[in-house]
Amino acid sequence: MSASKRRVEGYDYLYQRGHSYEVRLQVPRPLRPTVGKGELKKSLGGDFAKVRRVYHRTVADLAALIDQARTAAAPSTQAVGRARVAPDRNDIDAACYAHFRRMGVNMRGKVSMPIGDDPATRRNRIEGHRAMIEHHLDMVDHGHWNIMSLDARWLCEERGWVFAEESETFRYICEMLLRARLQSYRDELRLLEGRMTRDPDGDEAFGRSPPKPSKQPLTLGDLVTKFRAARDVNWSTSTEKNYVIIFRVIEEICGRDTPLAEIDNDFCVGVRKRLLEVPSNYQKRPATRGKSLVEAISIADREGLPKISPATVNSHLNKLGAIIRYGCNQGWIVGNPMAKIEVKDPVSDEDKRDPFKVHQLNAIFACEPWASGPGGTATMERPSRYWAPLISLYSGARLSEICGQLVSEMVEEGGVRLFDFRHRPGVRHMKKKKSRTVPVHAQLIQLGFWDFVEAARASKRELLFSDTSQNLHGSWGDPTSKWFARLVKRLELSGTALCFHSFRHTFEDALKEVDLHNTPIGNAITGRVTPGVSAAYGSSFTVTKLADVMAKVDYPGLELPSAMFATMDALEPSG
């Protein structure tokens, strides 16, 4: 770096050269081939007031590019592990035979290479095919399988196979495709020469009938193995956890040895029936903890334990449906036997969790830590307990979104202060993997939230809430959620499934009051998908329009913590 360039104090990624400022981020060395450079930078001009407004958003945008590169590079880092389970030789042989049949159809009547003055004549087409056969025989003799690497990549993409091109599996695919091409030229040549009988010297792998599998038919266990191999690269820890039950059903009830030929509608109806018998929280109940599913179902039936809800059953059926559809798409299962296999839920979606009523909100915010204000001891030790409920009430944000927020993701654009809720693969998961910006409600600013943000920025810490961390499943704010659940129980608040997520439902009700619920701009704020509208949350709305919507959100009769505590002296210390 030149001597005339210096870093601006208080801004980790901001540099000044002369009268101009620029943001610079180093690209991690393993990602540089994907990004194409070792450093990302963007000039912000010479107006420092403007630079301060756009700095944090610029850093977040450049960091997002690095995250995208990290996601793009992920499959190659896990490819070798996935190649161990899919595909096997039977899969490859069947796929290459199908490719051979398509190749024969596409070759019919085509000119292989220009021979003579009129290459389209039968004589010249025959000579062209003979020349191509000789060329491909030379490739076979010398083991030059890599001339088929492009076709092999296409076949792998078509089949959803991912593994290293240096692997023996990829070499085998190239070899089989080269043999398939050679046999296609031979077959076409025989047709041109009027020989309709079977080629006596033909490749046994590419005859008139597909090769017979060398092992038993695929089983349900094989399907699960191949499904996991195809999906594991993109699975989060929470997704892995959500599939545990259905994998246990397949393992312990259905049987991994069940042939795929037996997977039909009756089979799927039987799975649904067994799921309806599974006791709720069976791994937590003393009577069923550590038991197999079959034993847990028997104990639940004998002791009258409550069963999992219809919504939970449907959730498990959806996951089974994903596994079965994967088998259908690969041609291993006929039709879609999971079609219309579900359980009717007697409880409508809007009745599954109640929002908070205003008098309940007043009871909540009359308690600690809000009673002592932002400067209270409890708030200083656990700031997420004070601010997260207020943020969710005035933004509809999920707890994991709030508690995983970085200080650099609190930005200001066009005079509007914003939450920049960003999807960070492997760090913070956003629904549909979509980032979005949400204006900070004026009520939060009045309560001193932005002062808290600036104090966090001055402390140079990374996380906005220093008392939060990820749990084993990658979610943020688990202790805050459990603390709030205890508070709701202690206050004896009545309602259906009241919990921290009820703040999001309360915010949705506030949007209904101003006719903005389930509208494109309302959903851009909450991070929901509007049917028929692009799911790129917030991309079609300016921050000014989003702020105008946020200003309409109000809770008449709500008694909030006193703003008198919201001073810089009463904020969390910068240590």
mmCIF file with all atom_site columns, C-alpha atoms in Angstrom, residues 321-451:
data_model
loop_
_atom_site.group_PDB
_atom_site.id
_atom_site.type_symbol
_atom_site.label_atom_id
_atom_site.label_alt_id
_atom_site.label_comp_id
_atom_site.label_asym_id
_atom_site.label_entity_id
_atom_site.label_seq_id
_atom_site.pdbx_PDB_ins_code
_atom_site.Cartn_x
_atom_site.Cartn_y
_atom_site.Cartn_z
_atom_site.occupancy
_atom_site.B_iso_or_equiv
_atom_site.pdbx_formal_charge
_atom_site.auth_seq_id
_atom_site.auth_comp_id
_atom_site.auth_asym_id
_atom_site.auth_atom_id
_atom_site.pdbx_PDB_model_num
ATOM 1   C CA . GLY A 1 321 ? -42.525 -36.160 -0.158  1.00 0.00 ? 321 GLY A CA 1
ATOM 2   C CA . ALA A 1 322 ? -39.234 -34.462 -0.998  1.00 0.00 ? 322 ALA A CA 1
ATOM 3   C CA . ILE A 1 323 ? -37.416 -37.805 -0.739  1.00 0.00 ? 323 ILE A CA 1
ATOM 4   C CA . ILE A 1 324 ? -40.027 -39.622 -2.859  1.00 0.00 ? 324 ILE A CA 1
ATOM 5   C CA . ARG A 1 325 ? -40.070 -36.852 -5.506  1.00 0.00 ? 325 ARG A CA 1
ATOM 6   C CA . TYR A 1 326 ? -36.308 -37.120 -5.793  1.00 0.00 ? 326 TYR A CA 1
ATOM 7   C CA . GLY A 1 327 ? -36.764 -40.827 -6.583  1.00 0.00 ? 327 GLY A CA 1
ATOM 8   C CA . CYS A 1 328 ? -39.486 -39.978 -9.105  1.00 0.00 ? 328 CYS A CA 1
ATOM 9   C CA . ASN A 1 329 ? -37.283 -37.397 -10.841 1.00 0.00 ? 329 ASN A CA 1
ATOM 10  C CA . GLN A 1 330 ? -34.491 -39.962 -11.150 1.00 0.00 ? 330 GLN A CA 1
ATOM 11  C CA . GLY A 1 331 ? -36.877 -42.487 -12.706 1.00 0.00 ? 331 GLY A CA 1
ATOM 12  C CA . TRP A 1 332 ? -36.644 -44.958 -9.800  1.00 0.00 ? 332 TRP A CA 1
ATOM 13  C CA . ILE A 1 333 ? -40.270 -44.566 -8.645  1.00 0.00 ? 333 ILE A CA 1
ATOM 14  C CA . VAL A 1 334 ? -43.300 -44.562 -10.944 1.00 0.00 ? 334 VAL A CA 1
ATOM 15  C CA . GLY A 1 335 ? -45.558 -41.519 -10.689 1.00 0.00 ? 335 GLY A CA 1
ATOM 16  C CA . ASN A 1 336 ? -45.760 -39.566 -7.440  1.00 0.00 ? 336 ASN A CA 1
ATOM 17  C CA . PRO A 1 337 ? -47.324 -41.797 -4.757  1.00 0.00 ? 337 PRO A CA 1
ATOM 18  C CA . MET A 1 338 ? -47.096 -38.939 -2.202  1.00 0.00 ? 338 MET A CA 1
ATOM 19  C CA . ALA A 1 339 ? -49.564 -36.772 -4.125  1.00 0.00 ? 339 ALA A CA 1
ATOM 20  C CA . LYS A 1 340 ? -52.351 -35.498 -1.825  1.00 0.00 ? 340 LYS A CA 1
ATOM 21  C CA . ILE A 1 341 ? -50.993 -37.459 1.165   1.00 0.00 ? 341 ILE A CA 1
ATOM 22  C CA . GLU A 1 342 ? -51.600 -35.095 4.075   1.00 0.00 ? 342 GLU A CA 1
ATOM 23  C CA . VAL A 1 343 ? -53.566 -34.661 7.289   1.00 0.00 ? 343 VAL A CA 1
ATOM 24  C CA . LYS A 1 344 ? -56.391 -32.179 7.579   1.00 0.00 ? 344 LYS A CA 1
ATOM 25  C CA . ASP A 1 345 ? -55.489 -29.690 10.292  1.00 0.00 ? 345 ASP A CA 1
ATOM 26  C CA . PRO A 1 346 ? -58.572 -28.576 12.263  1.00 0.00 ? 346 PRO A CA 1
ATOM 27  C CA . VAL A 1 347 ? -56.741 -25.432 13.410  1.00 0.00 ? 347 VAL A CA 1
ATOM 28  C CA . SER A 1 348 ? -56.370 -22.685 10.797  1.00 0.00 ? 348 SER A CA 1
ATOM 29  C CA . ASP A 1 349 ? -52.968 -21.033 10.352  1.00 0.00 ? 349 ASP A CA 1
ATOM 30  C CA . GLU A 1 350 ? -54.105 -17.747 11.868  1.00 0.00 ? 350 GLU A CA 1
ATOM 31  C CA . ASP A 1 351 ? -55.357 -19.500 15.016  1.00 0.00 ? 351 ASP A CA 1
ATOM 32  C CA . LYS A 1 352 ? -52.181 -21.459 15.773  1.00 0.00 ? 352 LYS A CA 1
ATOM 33  C CA . ARG A 1 353 ? -50.521 -18.624 17.673  1.00 0.00 ? 353 ARG A CA 1
ATOM 34  C CA . ASP A 1 354 ? -52.144 -15.543 19.145  1.00 0.00 ? 354 ASP A CA 1
ATOM 35  C CA . PRO A 1 355 ? -50.695 -12.043 18.929  1.00 0.00 ? 355 PRO A CA 1
ATOM 36  C CA . PHE A 1 356 ? -50.237 -10.057 22.113  1.00 0.00 ? 356 PHE A CA 1
ATOM 37  C CA . LYS A 1 357 ? -53.063 -7.750  23.156  1.00 0.00 ? 357 LYS A CA 1
ATOM 38  C CA . VAL A 1 358 ? -52.180 -4.212  24.218  1.00 0.00 ? 358 VAL A CA 1
ATOM 39  C CA . HIS A 1 359 ? -52.905 -4.865  27.904  1.00 0.00 ? 359 HIS A CA 1
ATOM 40  C CA . GLN A 1 360 ? -50.587 -7.883  27.741  1.00 0.00 ? 360 GLN A CA 1
ATOM 41  C CA . LEU A 1 361 ? -47.846 -5.753  26.179  1.00 0.00 ? 361 LEU A CA 1
ATOM 42  C CA . ASN A 1 362 ? -48.287 -3.215  28.964  1.00 0.00 ? 362 ASN A CA 1
ATOM 43  C CA . ALA A 1 363 ? -47.920 -5.994  31.551  1.00 0.00 ? 363 ALA A CA 1
ATOM 44  C CA . ILE A 1 364 ? -44.749 -7.227  29.847  1.00 0.00 ? 364 ILE A CA 1
ATOM 45  C CA . PHE A 1 365 ? -43.060 -3.833  29.534  1.00 0.00 ? 365 PHE A CA 1
ATOM 46  C CA . ALA A 1 366 ? -43.910 -2.944  33.121  1.00 0.00 ? 366 ALA A CA 1
ATOM 47  C CA . CYS A 1 367 ? -41.503 -5.703  34.209  1.00 0.00 ? 367 CYS A CA 1
ATOM 48  C CA . GLU A 1 368 ? -37.740 -5.777  34.339  1.00 0.00 ? 368 GLU A CA 1
ATOM 49  C CA . PRO A 1 369 ? -35.576 -5.089  32.477  1.00 0.00 ? 369 PRO A CA 1
ATOM 50  C CA . TRP A 1 370 ? -37.766 -2.360  30.944  1.00 0.00 ? 370 TRP A CA 1
ATOM 51  C CA . ALA A 1 371 ? -38.781 -0.906  34.294  1.00 0.00 ? 371 ALA A CA 1
ATOM 52  C CA . SER A 1 372 ? -35.164 0.159   34.918  1.00 0.00 ? 372 SER A CA 1
ATOM 53  C CA . GLY A 1 373 ? -34.571 1.428   31.389  1.00 0.00 ? 373 GLY A CA 1
ATOM 54  C CA . PRO A 1 374 ? -31.611 0.844   29.027  1.00 0.00 ? 374 PRO A CA 1
ATOM 55  C CA . GLY A 1 375 ? -29.145 1.769   31.775  1.00 0.00 ? 375 GLY A CA 1
ATOM 56  C CA . GLY A 1 376 ? -30.310 -0.841  34.250  1.00 0.00 ? 376 GLY A CA 1
ATOM 57  C CA . THR A 1 377 ? -27.871 -3.490  35.444  1.00 0.00 ? 377 THR A CA 1
ATOM 58  C CA . ALA A 1 378 ? -29.900 -6.335  33.909  1.00 0.00 ? 378 ALA A CA 1
ATOM 59  C CA . THR A 1 379 ? -29.971 -4.553  30.543  1.00 0.00 ? 379 THR A CA 1
ATOM 60  C CA . MET A 1 380 ? -26.256 -3.846  30.572  1.00 0.00 ? 380 MET A CA 1
ATOM 61  C CA . GLU A 1 381 ? -25.542 -7.546  31.179  1.00 0.00 ? 381 GLU A CA 1
ATOM 62  C CA . ARG A 1 382 ? -28.107 -8.881  28.697  1.00 0.00 ? 382 ARG A CA 1
ATOM 63  C CA . PRO A 1 383 ? -29.085 -6.111  26.251  1.00 0.00 ? 383 PRO A CA 1
ATOM 64  C CA . SER A 1 384 ? -30.925 -8.539  23.935  1.00 0.00 ? 384 SER A CA 1
ATOM 65  C CA . ARG A 1 385 ? -33.582 -9.052  26.615  1.00 0.00 ? 385 ARG A CA 1
ATOM 66  C CA . TYR A 1 386 ? -34.368 -5.336  26.656  1.00 0.00 ? 386 TYR A CA 1
ATOM 67  C CA . TRP A 1 387 ? -34.186 -4.514  22.939  1.00 0.00 ? 387 TRP A CA 1
ATOM 68  C CA . ALA A 1 388 ? -35.146 -7.715  21.065  1.00 0.00 ? 388 ALA A CA 1
ATOM 69  C CA . PRO A 1 389 ? -38.851 -7.706  22.096  1.00 0.00 ? 389 PRO A CA 1
ATOM 70  C CA . LEU A 1 390 ? -39.149 -3.994  21.255  1.00 0.00 ? 390 LEU A CA 1
ATOM 71  C CA . ILE A 1 391 ? -37.425 -4.495  17.892  1.00 0.00 ? 391 ILE A CA 1
ATOM 72  C CA . SER A 1 392 ? -39.682 -7.411  16.974  1.00 0.00 ? 392 SER A CA 1
ATOM 73  C CA . LEU A 1 393 ? -42.782 -5.459  18.042  1.00 0.00 ? 393 LEU A CA 1
ATOM 74  C CA . TYR A 1 394 ? -41.808 -2.578  15.755  1.00 0.00 ? 394 TYR A CA 1
ATOM 75  C CA . SER A 1 395 ? -40.379 -4.509  12.802  1.00 0.00 ? 395 SER A CA 1
ATOM 76  C CA . GLY A 1 396 ? -41.859 -8.018  12.801  1.00 0.00 ? 396 GLY A CA 1
ATOM 77  C CA . ALA A 1 397 ? -38.315 -9.417  12.723  1.00 0.00 ? 397 ALA A CA 1
ATOM 78  C CA . ARG A 1 398 ? -37.640 -12.945 13.927  1.00 0.00 ? 398 ARG A CA 1
ATOM 79  C CA . LEU A 1 399 ? -35.575 -13.443 17.081  1.00 0.00 ? 399 LEU A CA 1
ATOM 80  C CA . SER A 1 400 ? -32.756 -15.213 15.194  1.00 0.00 ? 400 SER A CA 1
ATOM 81  C CA . GLU A 1 401 ? -32.571 -12.291 12.771  1.00 0.00 ? 401 GLU A CA 1
ATOM 82  C CA . ILE A 1 402 ? -32.353 -9.771  15.597  1.00 0.00 ? 402 ILE A CA 1
ATOM 83  C CA . CYS A 1 403 ? -29.846 -11.593 17.786  1.00 0.00 ? 403 CYS A CA 1
ATOM 84  C CA . GLY A 1 404 ? -27.569 -12.458 14.865  1.00 0.00 ? 404 GLY A CA 1
ATOM 85  C CA . GLN A 1 405 ? -27.321 -8.837  13.766  1.00 0.00 ? 405 GLN A CA 1
ATOM 86  C CA . LEU A 1 406 ? -23.871 -7.313  13.280  1.00 0.00 ? 406 LEU A CA 1
ATOM 87  C CA . VAL A 1 407 ? -23.070 -3.730  14.203  1.00 0.00 ? 407 VAL A CA 1
ATOM 88  C CA . SER A 1 408 ? -21.979 -3.190  10.568  1.00 0.00 ? 408 SER A CA 1
ATOM 89  C CA . GLU A 1 409 ? -25.491 -4.204  9.482   1.00 0.00 ? 409 GLU A CA 1
ATOM 90  C CA . MET A 1 410 ? -27.045 -1.200  11.195  1.00 0.00 ? 410 MET A CA 1
ATOM 91  C CA . VAL A 1 411 ? -26.886 1.326   8.372   1.00 0.00 ? 411 VAL A CA 1
ATOM 92  C CA . GLU A 1 412 ? -28.178 4.702   7.286   1.00 0.00 ? 412 GLU A CA 1
ATOM 93  C CA . GLU A 1 413 ? -29.292 5.509   3.766   1.00 0.00 ? 413 GLU A CA 1
ATOM 94  C CA . GLY A 1 414 ? -30.874 8.701   2.536   1.00 0.00 ? 414 GLY A CA 1
ATOM 95  C CA . GLY A 1 415 ? -31.405 9.847   6.099   1.00 0.00 ? 415 GLY A CA 1
ATOM 96  C CA . VAL A 1 416 ? -33.257 6.611   6.995   1.00 0.00 ? 416 VAL A CA 1
ATOM 97  C CA . ARG A 1 417 ? -31.800 4.382   9.696   1.00 0.00 ? 417 ARG A CA 1
ATOM 98  C CA . LEU A 1 418 ? -32.090 0.711   8.782   1.00 0.00 ? 418 LEU A CA 1
ATOM 99  C CA . PHE A 1 419 ? -31.721 -2.880  9.908   1.00 0.00 ? 419 PHE A CA 1
ATOM 100 C CA . ASP A 1 420 ? -29.808 -4.592  7.133   1.00 0.00 ? 420 ASP A CA 1
ATOM 101 C CA . PHE A 1 421 ? -30.947 -8.167  7.793   1.00 0.00 ? 421 PHE A CA 1
ATOM 102 C CA . ARG A 1 422 ? -28.514 -10.150 5.661   1.00 0.00 ? 422 ARG A CA 1
ATOM 103 C CA . HIS A 1 423 ? -28.455 -13.852 4.878   1.00 0.00 ? 423 HIS A CA 1
ATOM 104 C CA . ARG A 1 424 ? -24.995 -15.137 5.810   1.00 0.00 ? 424 ARG A CA 1
ATOM 105 C CA . PRO A 1 425 ? -24.607 -18.788 4.750   1.00 0.00 ? 425 PRO A CA 1
ATOM 106 C CA . GLY A 1 426 ? -23.472 -20.954 7.622   1.00 0.00 ? 426 GLY A CA 1
ATOM 107 C CA . VAL A 1 427 ? -23.704 -18.038 10.077  1.00 0.00 ? 427 VAL A CA 1
ATOM 108 C CA . ARG A 1 428 ? -27.217 -16.627 9.989   1.00 0.00 ? 428 ARG A CA 1
ATOM 109 C CA . HIS A 1 429 ? -29.984 -18.213 7.949   1.00 0.00 ? 429 HIS A CA 1
ATOM 110 C CA . MET A 1 430 ? -32.773 -16.073 6.513   1.00 0.00 ? 430 MET A CA 1
ATOM 111 C CA . LYS A 1 431 ? -36.029 -17.513 5.201   1.00 0.00 ? 431 LYS A CA 1
ATOM 112 C CA . LYS A 1 432 ? -35.728 -18.238 1.461   1.00 0.00 ? 432 LYS A CA 1
ATOM 113 C CA . LYS A 1 433 ? -32.094 -17.067 1.818   1.00 0.00 ? 433 LYS A CA 1
ATOM 114 C CA . LYS A 1 434 ? -33.284 -13.509 1.121   1.00 0.00 ? 434 LYS A CA 1
ATOM 115 C CA . SER A 1 435 ? -31.735 -10.458 2.751   1.00 0.00 ? 435 SER A CA 1
ATOM 116 C CA . ARG A 1 436 ? -33.847 -7.380  3.352   1.00 0.00 ? 436 ARG A CA 1
ATOM 117 C CA . THR A 1 437 ? -33.641 -3.864  4.793   1.00 0.00 ? 437 THR A CA 1
ATOM 118 C CA . VAL A 1 438 ? -36.158 -2.695  7.399   1.00 0.00 ? 438 VAL A CA 1
ATOM 119 C CA . PRO A 1 439 ? -36.424 0.908   8.633   1.00 0.00 ? 439 PRO A CA 1
ATOM 120 C CA . VAL A 1 440 ? -35.885 1.482   12.337  1.00 0.00 ? 440 VAL A CA 1
ATOM 121 C CA . HIS A 1 441 ? -39.220 2.644   13.732  1.00 0.00 ? 441 HIS A CA 1
ATOM 122 C CA . ALA A 1 442 ? -39.280 6.186   15.133  1.00 0.00 ? 442 ALA A CA 1
ATOM 123 C CA . GLN A 1 443 ? -40.494 4.831   18.473  1.00 0.00 ? 443 GLN A CA 1
ATOM 124 C CA . LEU A 1 444 ? -37.334 2.732   18.818  1.00 0.00 ? 444 LEU A CA 1
ATOM 125 C CA . ILE A 1 445 ? -35.185 5.763   18.095  1.00 0.00 ? 445 ILE A CA 1
ATOM 126 C CA . GLN A 1 446 ? -37.107 7.778   20.680  1.00 0.00 ? 446 GLN A CA 1
ATOM 127 C CA . LEU A 1 447 ? -36.459 5.027   23.245  1.00 0.00 ? 447 LEU A CA 1
ATOM 128 C CA . GLY A 1 448 ? -32.723 5.349   22.612  1.00 0.00 ? 448 GLY A CA 1
ATOM 129 C CA . PHE A 1 449 ? -32.095 2.349   20.384  1.00 0.00 ? 449 PHE A CA 1
ATOM 130 C CA . TRP A 1 450 ? -29.954 4.215   17.872  1.00 0.00 ? 450 TRP A CA 1
ATOM 131 C CA . ASP A 1 451 ? -27.869 5.595   20.727  1.00 0.00 ? 451 ASP A CA 1
#
